[in-house]
Structure formats: structure tokens, C-alpha cells
Coordinates of N, CA and C and ligand atoms in Angstrom, one line a residue:
A810 N 17.7 206.3 -47.4 CA 16.4 205.9 -47.0 C 15.1 206.9 -47.2
K811 N 15.2 208.0 -46.5 CA 14.1 209.0 -46.9 C 13.9 209.5 -48.3
D812 N 15.0 209.4 -48.9 CA 15.0 209.7 -50.1 C 14.3 208.7 -51.4
K813 N 14.6 207.5 -50.8 CA 13.8 206.5 -51.5 C 12.3 206.4 -51.4
E814 N 11.9 206.7 -49.9 CA 10.6 206.8 -49.6 C 9.9 207.9 -50.6
L815 N 10.6 209.1 -50.6 CA 10.1 210.2 -51.2 C 9.9 210.0 -52.8
I816 N 10.9 209.3 -53.6 CA 10.8 209.0 -54.7 C 9.6 207.9 -55.1
R817 N 9.7 206.9 -54.3 CA 8.5 205.7 -54.3 C 7.2 206.4 -54.2
G818 N 7.0 207.1 -53.0 CA 5.6 207.4 -52.8 C 5.1 208.4 -53.7
S819 N 6.0 209.4 -54.4 CA 5.5 210.2 -55.6 C 5.4 209.5 -56.9
W820 N 6.1 208.2 -57.2 CA 6.1 207.6 -58.5 C 4.8 206.9 -58.3
E821 N 4.3 206.3 -57.1 CA 3.1 205.5 -57.1 C 2.1 205.9 -58.1
S822 N 1.4 207.1 -58.1 CA 0.4 207.6 -58.8 C 0.9 208.0 -60.0
L823 N 1.9 208.6 -60.3 CA 2.8 209.1 -61.7 C 2.8 207.8 -62.5
G824 N 3.2 207.0 -62.0 CA 3.9 205.7 -62.7 C 2.5 205.0 -63.4
K825 N 1.5 205.3 -62.8 CA 0.3 204.3 -63.6 C -0.2 205.3 -64.8
N826 N 0.2 206.6 -64.6 CA -0.4 207.3 -66.1 C 0.9 207.7 -66.8
K827 N 1.5 206.8 -67.4 CA 3.0 207.1 -67.8 C 2.8 208.2 -69.2
V828 N 1.9 207.8 -69.9 CA 2.1 208.6 -71.0 C 1.7 209.9 -71.0
P829 N 0.3 210.5 -70.3 CA 0.1 211.6 -70.0 C 1.4 212.7 -69.3
H830 N 1.9 212.0 -68.2 CA 3.0 212.6 -67.6 C 4.1 212.8 -68.5
G831 N 4.3 211.9 -69.2 CA 5.4 211.7 -70.3 C 5.4 212.9 -71.0
V832 N 4.1 213.3 -71.4 CA 3.7 214.2 -72.6 C 4.0 215.7 -71.8
I833 N 3.5 215.7 -70.8 CA 3.9 217.1 -69.7 C 5.4 217.4 -70.1
M834 N 6.1 216.2 -69.7 CA 7.4 216.6 -69.6 C 8.2 216.9 -71.0
F835 N 7.8 216.1 -71.8 CA 8.5 216.4 -73.3 C 7.9 217.4 -74.0
S836 N 6.7 218.0 -73.5 CA 6.4 219.2 -74.2 C 7.1 220.4 -73.3
R837 N 7.4 220.3 -72.1 CA 8.1 221.2 -71.2 C 9.5 221.2 -72.1
L838 N 10.2 220.1 -72.3 CA 11.4 219.9 -73.1 C 11.4 220.7 -74.4
F839 N 10.5 220.7 -75.2 CA 10.6 221.4 -76.4 C 10.5 222.8 -76.1
E840 N 9.7 223.2 -74.9 CA 9.8 224.6 -74.7 C 11.3 225.1 -74.5
L841 N 11.9 224.3 -73.3 CA 13.3 224.6 -73.1 C 14.0 224.6 -74.2
D842 N 14.0 223.7 -75.2 CA 14.9 223.5 -76.3 C 14.2 223.2 -77.4
P843 N 13.7 224.0 -78.3 CA 13.0 223.8 -79.5 C 13.6 223.0 -80.6
A844 N 15.1 223.0 -80.5 CA 15.8 222.4 -81.6 C 15.8 220.8 -81.3
L845 N 15.5 220.2 -80.1 CA 15.3 218.8 -79.9 C 14.4 218.3 -80.5
L846 N 13.0 218.9 -81.1 CA 12.0 218.5 -81.8 C 12.5 218.0 -83.2
S847 N 13.3 218.5 -83.8 CA 14.2 217.9 -85.0 C 14.7 216.4 -84.9
L848 N 15.1 216.0 -83.8 CA 15.5 214.8 -83.6 C 14.3 213.8 -83.5
F849 N 13.5 214.1 -83.4 CA 12.0 213.0 -83.5 C 11.5 213.3 -84.6
R850 N 12.0 213.0 -85.8 CA 11.2 213.3 -87.3 C 10.8 212.1 -87.5
Y851 N 11.6 211.1 -87.5 CA 10.9 209.8 -87.7 C 10.5 209.6 -89.1
S852 N 9.4 208.8 -89.1 CA 8.9 208.9 -90.7 C 7.8 210.0 -90.8
T853 N 7.0 210.3 -89.8 CA 5.9 211.3 -89.6 C 6.3 212.7 -89.5
N854 N 5.2 213.3 -89.7 CA 5.5 215.1 -89.3 C 5.6 215.2 -87.8
C855 N 6.8 216.2 -87.7 CA 7.1 216.3 -86.3 C 7.6 218.0 -86.4
D856 N 6.7 218.6 -87.2 CA 7.2 219.9 -87.3 C 7.0 220.8 -86.1
T857 N 5.8 220.6 -85.4 CA 5.5 221.5 -84.2 C 5.2 220.7 -82.9
T858 N 5.5 221.0 -81.8 CA 5.2 220.3 -80.7 C 4.0 219.4 -80.6
Q859 N 2.9 220.1 -81.3 CA 1.6 219.6 -81.4 C 1.6 218.4 -82.2
D860 N 2.2 218.6 -83.4 CA 2.3 217.3 -84.2 C 3.1 216.3 -83.7
C861 N 4.0 216.5 -83.1 CA 5.1 215.5 -82.5 C 4.3 214.9 -81.5
V862 N 3.7 215.7 -80.3 CA 3.2 214.9 -79.2 C 1.9 213.9 -79.7
S863 N 1.5 214.3 -80.7 CA 0.5 213.3 -81.3 C 0.7 212.1 -82.3
S864 N 2.3 212.0 -82.5 CA 2.5 211.0 -83.2 C 3.0 209.7 -82.5
P865 N 2.5 208.5 -83.0 CA 2.5 207.4 -82.3 C 4.0 206.8 -82.2
E866 N 5.0 207.2 -82.9 CA 6.0 206.9 -82.8 C 6.9 207.5 -81.6
F867 N 6.4 208.9 -81.3 CA 6.6 209.7 -80.3 C 6.2 209.4 -79.2
L868 N 5.0 209.0 -79.1 CA 4.2 208.5 -77.8 C 4.8 207.3 -77.5
E869 N 5.4 206.6 -78.4 CA 6.1 205.4 -78.0 C 7.6 205.7 -77.2
H870 N 8.2 206.7 -77.6 CA 9.4 206.9 -77.1 C 9.1 207.8 -75.6
V871 N 8.2 208.4 -75.7 CA 7.6 208.8 -74.1 C 7.6 207.8 -73.3
T872 N 6.7 206.6 -73.7 CA 6.5 205.4 -73.3 C 7.9 204.9 -72.8
K873 N 8.6 204.7 -73.6 CA 10.2 204.2 -73.3 C 10.8 205.0 -72.2
V874 N 10.9 206.1 -72.2 CA 11.6 207.0 -71.1 C 10.9 206.8 -69.7
M875 N 9.4 206.6 -69.8 CA 8.7 206.5 -68.7 C 9.0 205.2 -68.0
L876 N 9.4 204.2 -68.9 CA 9.8 202.9 -68.4 C 10.8 202.6 -67.9
V877 N 12.0 203.6 -68.5 CA 13.5 203.8 -68.0 C 13.2 204.3 -66.4
I878 N 12.6 205.3 -66.3 CA 12.5 205.9 -64.8 C 11.5 205.0 -64.0
D879 N 10.9 204.2 -64.4 CA 10.0 203.2 -63.5 C 11.0 202.1 -63.2
A880 N 11.9 201.8 -64.2 CA 13.0 200.7 -63.6 C 13.7 201.2 -62.9
A881 N 14.2 202.8 -62.8 CA 15.2 203.1 -61.8 C 14.6 203.2 -60.5
V882 N 13.3 203.7 -60.5 CA 12.4 203.8 -59.3 C 12.4 202.3 -58.5
S883 N 12.1 201.3 -59.3 CA 12.2 199.9 -58.9 C 13.4 199.3 -58.4
H884 N 14.4 199.8 -59.0 CA 15.8 199.5 -58.6 C 16.8 200.4 -57.6
L885 N 15.7 201.2 -57.0 CA 16.6 202.4 -56.1 C 17.6 201.5 -55.3
D886 N 17.2 200.3 -54.8 CA 18.1 199.5 -53.6 C 19.4 199.2 -54.7
D887 N 19.4 199.2 -55.8 CA 20.4 198.4 -56.7 C 20.6 199.1 -58.0
L888 N 20.8 200.4 -58.0 CA 21.0 201.2 -59.4 C 21.8 200.7 -60.3
P889 N 23.1 200.2 -59.4 CA 24.2 199.6 -60.5 C 23.9 198.4 -61.2
S890 N 22.9 197.8 -60.7 CA 22.5 196.9 -61.9 C 21.8 197.0 -63.1
L891 N 21.3 198.2 -63.3 CA 21.1 199.1 -64.3 C 22.1 199.3 -65.5
E892 N 23.3 199.4 -64.8 CA 24.8 199.9 -65.5 C 24.6 199.6 -67.0
D893 N 24.7 198.5 -67.3 CA 24.9 197.9 -68.5 C 23.8 198.3 -69.8
F894 N 22.5 198.4 -69.1 CA 21.4 198.8 -70.0 C 21.6 200.3 -70.2
L895 N 22.1 201.1 -69.2 CA 22.2 202.4 -69.3 C 23.3 203.0 -70.4
L896 N 24.5 202.1 -70.2 CA 25.6 202.2 -71.1 C 25.1 202.4 -72.5
N897 N 24.4 201.2 -72.7 CA 24.0 201.0 -74.1 C 22.9 202.0 -74.4
L898 N 22.1 202.4 -73.8 CA 21.0 203.5 -74.1 C 21.9 204.7 -74.5
G899 N 22.7 205.0 -73.7 CA 23.5 206.4 -73.9 C 24.4 206.3 -75.3
R900 N 24.9 205.1 -75.5 CA 25.2 204.7 -76.7 C 24.3 205.1 -78.0
K901 N 23.1 204.3 -77.7 CA 22.0 204.7 -78.9 C 21.6 206.0 -78.9
H902 N 21.8 206.9 -78.0 CA 21.6 208.2 -78.0 C 22.6 209.2 -78.9
Q903 N 23.8 208.7 -78.6 CA 24.7 209.3 -79.4 C 24.6 208.8 -80.6
A904 N 24.3 207.8 -81.2 CA 23.8 207.5 -82.6 C 22.7 208.2 -83.3
V905 N 22.0 208.7 -82.4 CA 20.5 209.4 -82.9 C 20.8 211.0 -82.9
G906 N 21.9 211.2 -82.5 CA 22.4 212.7 -82.2 C 22.0 213.6 -81.2
V907 N 21.7 213.0 -79.9 CA 21.3 213.6 -78.9 C 22.6 213.7 -78.0
S908 N 22.7 215.0 -77.6 CA 23.9 215.4 -76.8 C 23.7 215.1 -75.6
T909 N 24.7 215.1 -74.8 CA 24.7 214.6 -73.3 C 24.3 215.8 -72.5
Q910 N 24.4 217.2 -73.0 CA 23.8 218.4 -72.4 C 22.0 218.1 -72.3
S911 N 21.8 217.3 -73.6 CA 20.3 217.6 -73.5 C 19.9 216.6 -72.5
F912 N 20.4 215.7 -71.9 CA 19.9 214.8 -70.8 C 19.6 215.7 -69.7
A913 N 20.4 216.8 -69.2 CA 20.4 217.7 -68.2 C 18.9 218.4 -68.7
V914 N 18.2 218.7 -69.7 CA 17.4 219.5 -69.9 C 16.2 218.7 -69.8
V915 N 16.4 217.4 -70.0 CA 15.3 216.4 -69.7 C 15.0 216.5 -68.2
G916 N 16.1 216.6 -67.4 CA 16.2 216.4 -66.0 C 15.3 217.6 -65.6
E917 N 15.6 218.8 -66.2 CA 14.7 220.1 -66.0 C 13.1 219.8 -66.0
A918 N 12.9 219.2 -67.3 CA 11.4 218.9 -67.8 C 10.9 217.8 -66.8
L919 N 11.8 217.1 -66.3 CA 11.2 216.0 -65.6 C 10.8 216.7 -63.8
L920 N 11.4 217.7 -63.6 CA 11.4 218.3 -62.4 C 10.2 219.1 -62.7
Y921 N 9.9 219.6 -63.6 CA 9.0 220.6 -64.1 C 7.4 219.9 -64.0
M922 N 7.5 218.6 -64.6 CA 6.3 217.7 -64.4 C 6.2 217.2 -63.2
L923 N 7.0 217.0 -62.4 CA 6.7 216.6 -61.0 C 6.1 217.6 -60.1
Q924 N 6.7 218.7 -60.4 CA 6.2 219.8 -59.8 C 4.5 220.3 -60.0
R925 N 4.4 220.2 -61.6 CA 2.9 220.3 -62.0 C 1.9 219.1 -61.3
S926 N 2.6 218.1 -61.4 CA 1.5 216.8 -61.1 C 1.3 216.7 -59.6
L927 N 2.5 216.8 -58.8 CA 2.4 216.8 -57.4 C 2.2 217.9 -56.5
G928 N 1.8 219.1 -57.1 CA 1.4 220.1 -56.5 C 2.2 220.6 -55.0
Q929 N 1.5 220.5 -54.0 CA 2.0 220.8 -52.5 C 2.9 219.9 -52.2
A930 N 2.8 218.6 -52.8 CA 3.8 217.4 -52.3 C 5.1 217.7 -53.0
Y931 N 5.3 218.5 -53.9 CA 6.6 218.9 -54.5 C 7.1 219.8 -53.7
T932 N 8.2 219.2 -52.8 CA 9.0 219.9 -51.8 C 10.7 220.0 -52.3
A933 N 11.4 220.7 -51.5 CA 12.8 220.7 -51.9 C 13.5 219.5 -51.6
P934 N 13.3 218.7 -50.5 CA 13.9 217.5 -50.6 C 13.3 216.4 -51.5
L935 N 12.1 216.4 -51.9 CA 11.8 215.5 -52.8 C 12.2 215.9 -54.2
R936 N 12.6 217.3 -54.5 CA 13.2 217.5 -55.7 C 14.6 216.9 -55.7
Q937 N 15.4 217.3 -54.5 CA 16.6 216.8 -54.4 C 16.8 215.2 -54.8
A938 N 15.7 214.6 -54.1 CA 15.8 213.1 -54.3 C 15.7 212.6 -55.7
W939 N 14.9 213.2 -56.3 CA 14.7 212.9 -57.8 C 15.9 213.3 -58.7
L940 N 16.4 214.4 -58.3 CA 17.6 215.2 -59.0 C 18.7 213.9 -59.2
S941 N 18.9 213.6 -57.6 CA 20.3 212.5 -57.3 C 19.9 211.4 -58.2
M942 N 18.5 210.9 -58.2 CA 18.4 209.4 -58.9 C 18.6 209.7 -60.5
Y943 N 18.0 210.6 -61.0 CA 18.2 210.8 -62.4 C 19.6 211.1 -62.7
G944 N 20.1 211.9 -61.7 CA 21.7 212.1 -62.1 C 22.5 210.5 -62.1
V945 N 22.0 209.8 -61.3 CA 22.8 208.5 -61.3 C 22.7 207.9 -62.7
V946 N 21.3 208.0 -63.4 CA 21.1 207.5 -64.4 C 21.4 208.3 -65.7
V947 N 21.6 209.3 -65.7 CA 22.4 210.4 -66.7 C 23.8 210.2 -66.9
A948 N 24.2 209.9 -65.6 CA 25.9 209.5 -65.5 C 26.1 208.3 -66.3
A949 N 25.5 207.4 -66.0 CA 25.5 206.1 -66.8 C 25.4 206.2 -68.3
M950 N 24.3 206.9 -68.6 CA 23.7 207.2 -70.0 C 25.2 208.0 -70.7
S951 N 25.3 208.8 -69.9 CA 26.7 209.7 -70.6 C 28.1 209.2 -70.9
R952 N 28.4 207.9 -69.6 CA 29.7 207.1 -70.0 C 29.5 206.4 -71.0
G953 N 28.1 205.8 -71.3 CA 28.0 204.9 -72.5 C 28.1 205.7 -73.9
W954 N 27.4 206.9 -73.8 CA 27.5 207.9 -74.8 C 29.2 208.1 -75.3
A955 N 29.9 208.6 -74.1 CA 31.5 208.8 -74.6 C 32.2 207.9 -75.0
E956 N 32.0 206.5 -74.8 CA 32.7 205.2 -75.0 C 33.1 205.1 -76.5
Ligands
HEM1646 C1 15.5 205.8 -78.4 C2 15.6 210.6 -78.8 C3 16.1 211.2 -74.1 C4 15.0 206.4 -73.6 C5 15.8 207.1 -78.8 C6 15.5 207.1 -80.2 C7 15.4 208.6 -80.4 C8 15.6 209.3 -79.1 C9 15.5 209.7 -81.9 C10 15.2 206.1 -81.5 C11 13.9 206.1 -81.8 C12 13.0 205.5 -80.9 O1 13.3 204.5 -80.4 O2 12.1 206.1 -80.7 C13 15.8 211.2 -77.7 C14 15.6 212.7 -77.4 C15 15.8 212.8 -76.2 C16 16.1 211.3 -75.4 C17 16.0 213.8 -78.4 C18 16.3 213.9 -75.2 C19 16.9 215.1 -75.5 C20 15.9 210.0 -73.6 C21 15.9 209.7 -72.1 C22 15.8 208.4 -71.8 C23 15.4 208.0 -73.0 C24 16.2 210.7 -71.2 C25 15.5 207.3 -70.8 C26 16.0 207.8 -69.5 C27 14.9 205.9 -74.6 C28 14.9 204.1 -75.0 C29 14.9 204.2 -76.4 C30 15.3 205.5 -77.1 C31 14.4 203.4 -74.0 C32 15.0 202.9 -77.1 C33 16.3 202.5 -77.2 C34 16.5 201.0 -78.1 O3 15.9 200.9 -79.0 O4 16.6 200.2 -77.2 N1 15.6 208.4 -78.1 N2 15.7 210.4 -76.5 N3 15.4 208.9 -74.1 N4 15.2 206.4 -75.7 FE1 15.6 208.6 -76.1

């Protein structure tokens, strides 16, 4: 119950500004694993992080990711209801060449964004709460990926 309060409380303001926070997260992701940039080539240039984070398709993906997190936060009492959606999402990422290990790197980037955005409010219990929620999301995506 404490975990859910921590997550909901911290997402309240972040969730209202999805794109800028998502951009912080993905910029960090590309620092941690620059090879992931190549999976975002779409039709436009995405040679450098800067090119990439300013392309409309990329910003759309950032929004999609943030909406999945938003859905998880609003279904904290019933995460299994997202199972089918997440299985399918994992399958789609398998198809576009994303490895399941990369989902864990996204998790690190998510924590980095939370730390930067929340400042003092980023505490060990909050970090743990987010890690476990993200872990449930990634576990379902990974099952879909492997099916
Ligand atoms: C779709 C890449 C992580 C949510 C896609 C697509 C690509 C992609 C290339 C297809 C094109 C597009 O729709 O933009 C990646 C990479 C990731 C990553 C490289 C990290 C290593 C994630 C994560 C989430 C997510 C962690 C959510 C928690 C989505 C959604 C779609 C999508 C909702 C749209 C699926 C649909 O068409 O129904 N991703 N993705 N992605 N991604 Fe990701």
C-alpha cells in the first residue's frame, strides 16, 4: 500500500509532462547503450541522440512509453489486467529487434529520470517501489517476447 502511494504521488506531476520527462529518460538510455539509437531509424535521420530526440516519430514513441507507464500506475491495484496488452507489446519489440536485456536498461534510465525530476523526494523506498512495478511490466513484456 505504501508502495502504491509513493508511485502515485510521484507520478502525479511527472505524468502531466510526459514528453519532456520521456526525453530525459531516453537521452539517458542512449548514454547507457548508444547502440539502441540504431533501432529508431524510422524514415528520418536518427544518427545522433540530438537528431533522434527531435524527430516526430521518436517523440511519438516516447509518448507511447510514457502512456504505458501511466497505464501501469493507474492499474496498480490490478496489473494482471494489462497482461494481454503487455504480452503483445513484448512481441512487437521482438519483431523490431529490441532485446529483453534492453528493457532492463530502460529501467535504469527510468530511475535516472525519476531521480533528476524528484530531487529530495527520490528515496530508497520510492526507488524500490518503481523498480518492482517496472519489473512486473517488463516480466510480462519478456514473456510475450519469448513466446
Ligand atoms: C513501438 C523501439 C522500449 C512502448 C516501438 C517501435 C520501436 C520501438 C522501433 C515501433 C515503431 C513505433 O511504434 O514507434 C523501442 C526500443 C526500446 C523500447 C529501442 C528500448 C530499448 C519500450 C518500452 C515501452 C515501449 C519500455 C513501454 C513500457 C512501445 C509502444 C509501442 C512501441 C506502446 C507501440 C506498439 C504498437 O504499435 O502497438 N518501440 N521500444 N517501448 N513501443 Fe517501444
